[in-house]
GROMACS .gro file of C-alpha atoms in nm:
model
  143
    1MET     CA    1   3.353   3.767 -18.616
    2ARG     CA    2   3.147   3.488 -18.441
    3SER     CA    3   3.247   3.262 -18.217
    4VAL     CA    4   3.056   3.037 -17.959
    5ARG     CA    5   3.234   2.812 -17.738
    6THR     CA    6   3.117   2.485 -17.727
    7GLY     CA    7   3.160   2.179 -17.475
    8ASP     CA    8   3.148   1.788 -17.581
    9ALA     CA    9   2.957   1.775 -17.922
   10GLY     CA   10   2.981   1.384 -17.879
   11ALA     CA   11   2.750   1.420 -17.575
   12GLU     CA   12   2.524   1.129 -17.532
   13ASP     CA   13   2.282   1.206 -17.308
   14GLN     CA   14   2.355   1.152 -16.950
   15GLU     CA   15   2.228   0.906 -16.714
   16ASP     CA   16   1.974   1.123 -16.495
   17GLY     CA   17   1.795   1.164 -16.797
   18THR     CA   18   1.945   1.561 -16.858
   19MET     CA   19   2.033   1.726 -17.152
   20PRO     CA   20   2.398   1.683 -17.291
   21ASP     CA   21   2.522   2.062 -17.266
   22SER     CA   22   2.533   2.035 -17.636
   23ALA     CA   23   2.183   2.019 -17.700
   24ARG     CA   24   2.134   2.321 -17.416
   25GLU     CA   25   2.405   2.492 -17.551
   26ALA     CA   26   2.194   2.510 -17.904
   27GLU     CA   27   1.878   2.586 -17.720
   28LEU     CA   28   2.094   2.882 -17.566
   29LEU     CA   29   2.264   3.047 -17.867
   30ASP     CA   30   1.847   3.045 -17.930
   31ALA     CA   31   1.753   3.237 -17.673
   32GLU     CA   32   2.058   3.499 -17.662
   33ARG     CA   33   1.895   3.571 -18.027
   34THR     CA   34   1.565   3.572 -17.971
   35LEU     CA   35   1.601   3.805 -17.678
   36GLN     CA   36   1.861   4.052 -17.907
   37ALA     CA   37   1.528   4.043 -18.154
   38ALA     CA   38   1.360   4.157 -17.877
   39GLN     CA   39   1.519   4.410 -17.788
   40ARG     CA   40   1.507   4.563 -18.126
   41ALA     CA   41   1.119   4.480 -18.157
   42GLY     CA   42   1.061   4.596 -17.792
   43ASP     CA   43   0.882   4.287 -17.817
   44VAL     CA   44   0.774   4.355 -17.479
   45ALA     CA   45   0.565   4.001 -17.440
   46ALA     CA   46   0.857   3.821 -17.550
   47LEU     CA   47   1.087   4.011 -17.340
   48ASP     CA   48   0.889   3.921 -17.028
   49GLN     CA   49   0.921   3.563 -17.089
   50LEU     CA   50   1.301   3.547 -17.167
   51LEU     CA   51   1.328   3.734 -16.838
   52VAL     CA   52   1.325   3.581 -16.446
   53ASP     CA   53   1.121   3.834 -16.253
   54GLN     CA   54   1.449   3.887 -15.990
   55LEU     CA   55   1.616   3.966 -16.327
   56ILE     CA   56   1.930   4.218 -16.136
   57ALA     CA   57   2.074   4.402 -16.489
   58ILE     CA   58   2.350   4.720 -16.446
   59GLY     CA   59   2.308   4.927 -16.713
   60PRO     CA   60   2.602   5.043 -16.955
   61ASP     CA   61   2.579   5.370 -16.646
   62GLY     CA   62   2.636   5.186 -16.413
   63ARG     CA   63   2.261   5.188 -16.244
   64ARG     CA   64   2.090   4.834 -16.174
   65TYR     CA   65   1.743   4.801 -16.291
   66THR     CA   66   1.501   4.474 -16.231
   67LYS     CA   67   1.301   4.301 -16.503
   68ALA     CA   68   0.981   4.544 -16.394
   69GLU     CA   69   1.215   4.868 -16.457
   70ASP     CA   70   1.395   4.720 -16.838
   71LEU     CA   71   0.971   4.608 -16.957
   72ALA     CA   72   0.872   4.971 -16.897
   73ALA     CA   73   1.155   5.115 -17.023
   74HIS     CA   74   1.084   4.930 -17.334
   75ARG     CA   75   0.712   4.987 -17.271
   76ASP     CA   76   0.663   5.337 -17.271
   77ARG     CA   77   0.954   5.334 -17.527
   78THR     CA   78   1.187   5.574 -17.280
   79SER     CA   79   1.398   5.224 -17.383
   80VAL     CA   80   1.471   5.227 -17.806
   81VAL     CA   81   1.712   4.989 -17.950
   82GLU     CA   82   1.677   5.042 -18.304
   83ASP     CA   83   2.039   4.861 -18.446
   84LEU     CA   84   2.139   4.597 -18.237
   85VAL     CA   85   2.496   4.357 -18.449
   86GLU     CA   86   2.627   4.111 -18.296
   87GLU     CA   87   3.007   4.120 -18.314
   88GLU     CA   88   3.124   3.864 -18.120
   89LEU     CA   89   2.946   3.554 -17.923
   90ASP     CA   90   3.060   3.347 -17.651
   91LEU     CA   91   2.850   3.102 -17.470
   92LEU     CA   92   2.932   2.882 -17.188
   93VAL     CA   93   2.719   2.589 -17.028
   94LEU     CA   94   2.690   2.400 -16.701
   95GLY     CA   95   2.413   2.188 -16.616
   96SER     CA   96   2.127   2.468 -16.541
   97THR     CA   97   2.346   2.793 -16.580
   98GLY     CA   98   2.444   2.947 -16.921
   99VAL     CA   99   2.658   3.281 -16.988
  100THR     CA  100   2.652   3.465 -17.302
  101PHE     CA  101   2.953   3.694 -17.356
  102CYS     CA  102   2.801   3.903 -17.650
  103LEU     CA  103   3.009   4.216 -17.854
  104ALA     CA  104   2.718   4.418 -18.024
  105ARG     CA  105   2.691   4.789 -18.210
  106VAL     CA  106   2.430   4.909 -18.069
  107ALA     CA  107   2.241   5.232 -18.136
  108GLY     CA  108   1.861   5.349 -18.022
  109THR     CA  109   1.760   5.593 -17.783
  110PHE     CA  110   1.738   5.655 -17.364
  111ASP     CA  111   1.509   5.818 -17.192
  112GLY     CA  112   1.463   6.014 -17.527
  113THR     CA  113   1.872   6.077 -17.570
  114PRO     CA  114   2.011   5.915 -17.876
  115PHE     CA  115   2.273   5.663 -17.879
  116ALA     CA  116   2.528   5.431 -18.044
  117ALA     CA  117   2.747   5.228 -17.886
  118ARG     CA  118   2.959   4.948 -17.932
  119LEU     CA  119   2.907   4.655 -17.564
  120ARG     CA  120   2.952   4.416 -17.376
  121TYR     CA  121   2.687   4.245 -17.226
  122THR     CA  122   2.763   3.923 -17.005
  123ARG     CA  123   2.360   3.735 -16.940
  124THR     CA  124   2.381   3.509 -16.698
  125TRP     CA  125   2.052   3.205 -16.747
  126VAL     CA  126   1.941   2.974 -16.592
  127HIS     CA  127   1.752   2.659 -16.730
  128ASP     CA  128   1.429   2.509 -16.642
  129ASP     CA  129   1.220   2.240 -16.882
  130PRO     CA  130   0.859   2.467 -16.822
  131HIS     CA  131   1.081   2.804 -16.923
  132GLY     CA  132   1.373   2.704 -17.145
  133TRP     CA  133   1.625   2.980 -17.081
  134ARG     CA  134   1.571   3.257 -16.897
  135VAL     CA  135   1.790   3.621 -16.834
  136LEU     CA  136   1.883   3.589 -16.472
  137ALA     CA  137   2.149   3.907 -16.414
  138ALA     CA  138   2.294   4.072 -16.701
  139HIS     CA  139   2.586   4.288 -16.676
  140ILE     CA  140   2.652   4.572 -16.976
  141SER     CA  141   2.932   4.773 -17.044
  142PRO     CA  142   3.120   4.991 -17.263
  143ALA     CA  143   3.349   4.806 -17.497
   0.00000   0.00000   0.00000
């Protein structure tokens, strides 16, 4: 099952020139799917573009990770996502802030140990015109 929560799909452009939430929601959905593809491919360059430098992520092990640590793990292949199958996806957008809630089956290796788990990802995204949507914070837990 996959669901995407959307706001007022009929909203007009706002007086301040910002994009209506429905367009931002479509862009956020695309960014989430691009991030998932980059994780599966181990695409460090794409991940670098999708994560803010100040990223803080809490992994399923409860440890705190930075952007540099996350990119290094993908670059060094100590974190390898072989399979990521989205089961559910909800999203919320309010102005230039978005949150994605993803439930996925994930398999791969971490620090040389194979794993397969059902994980729930909660990601807080920020949007700006030069970069589009990027992840500011993430929390991953077993589901």
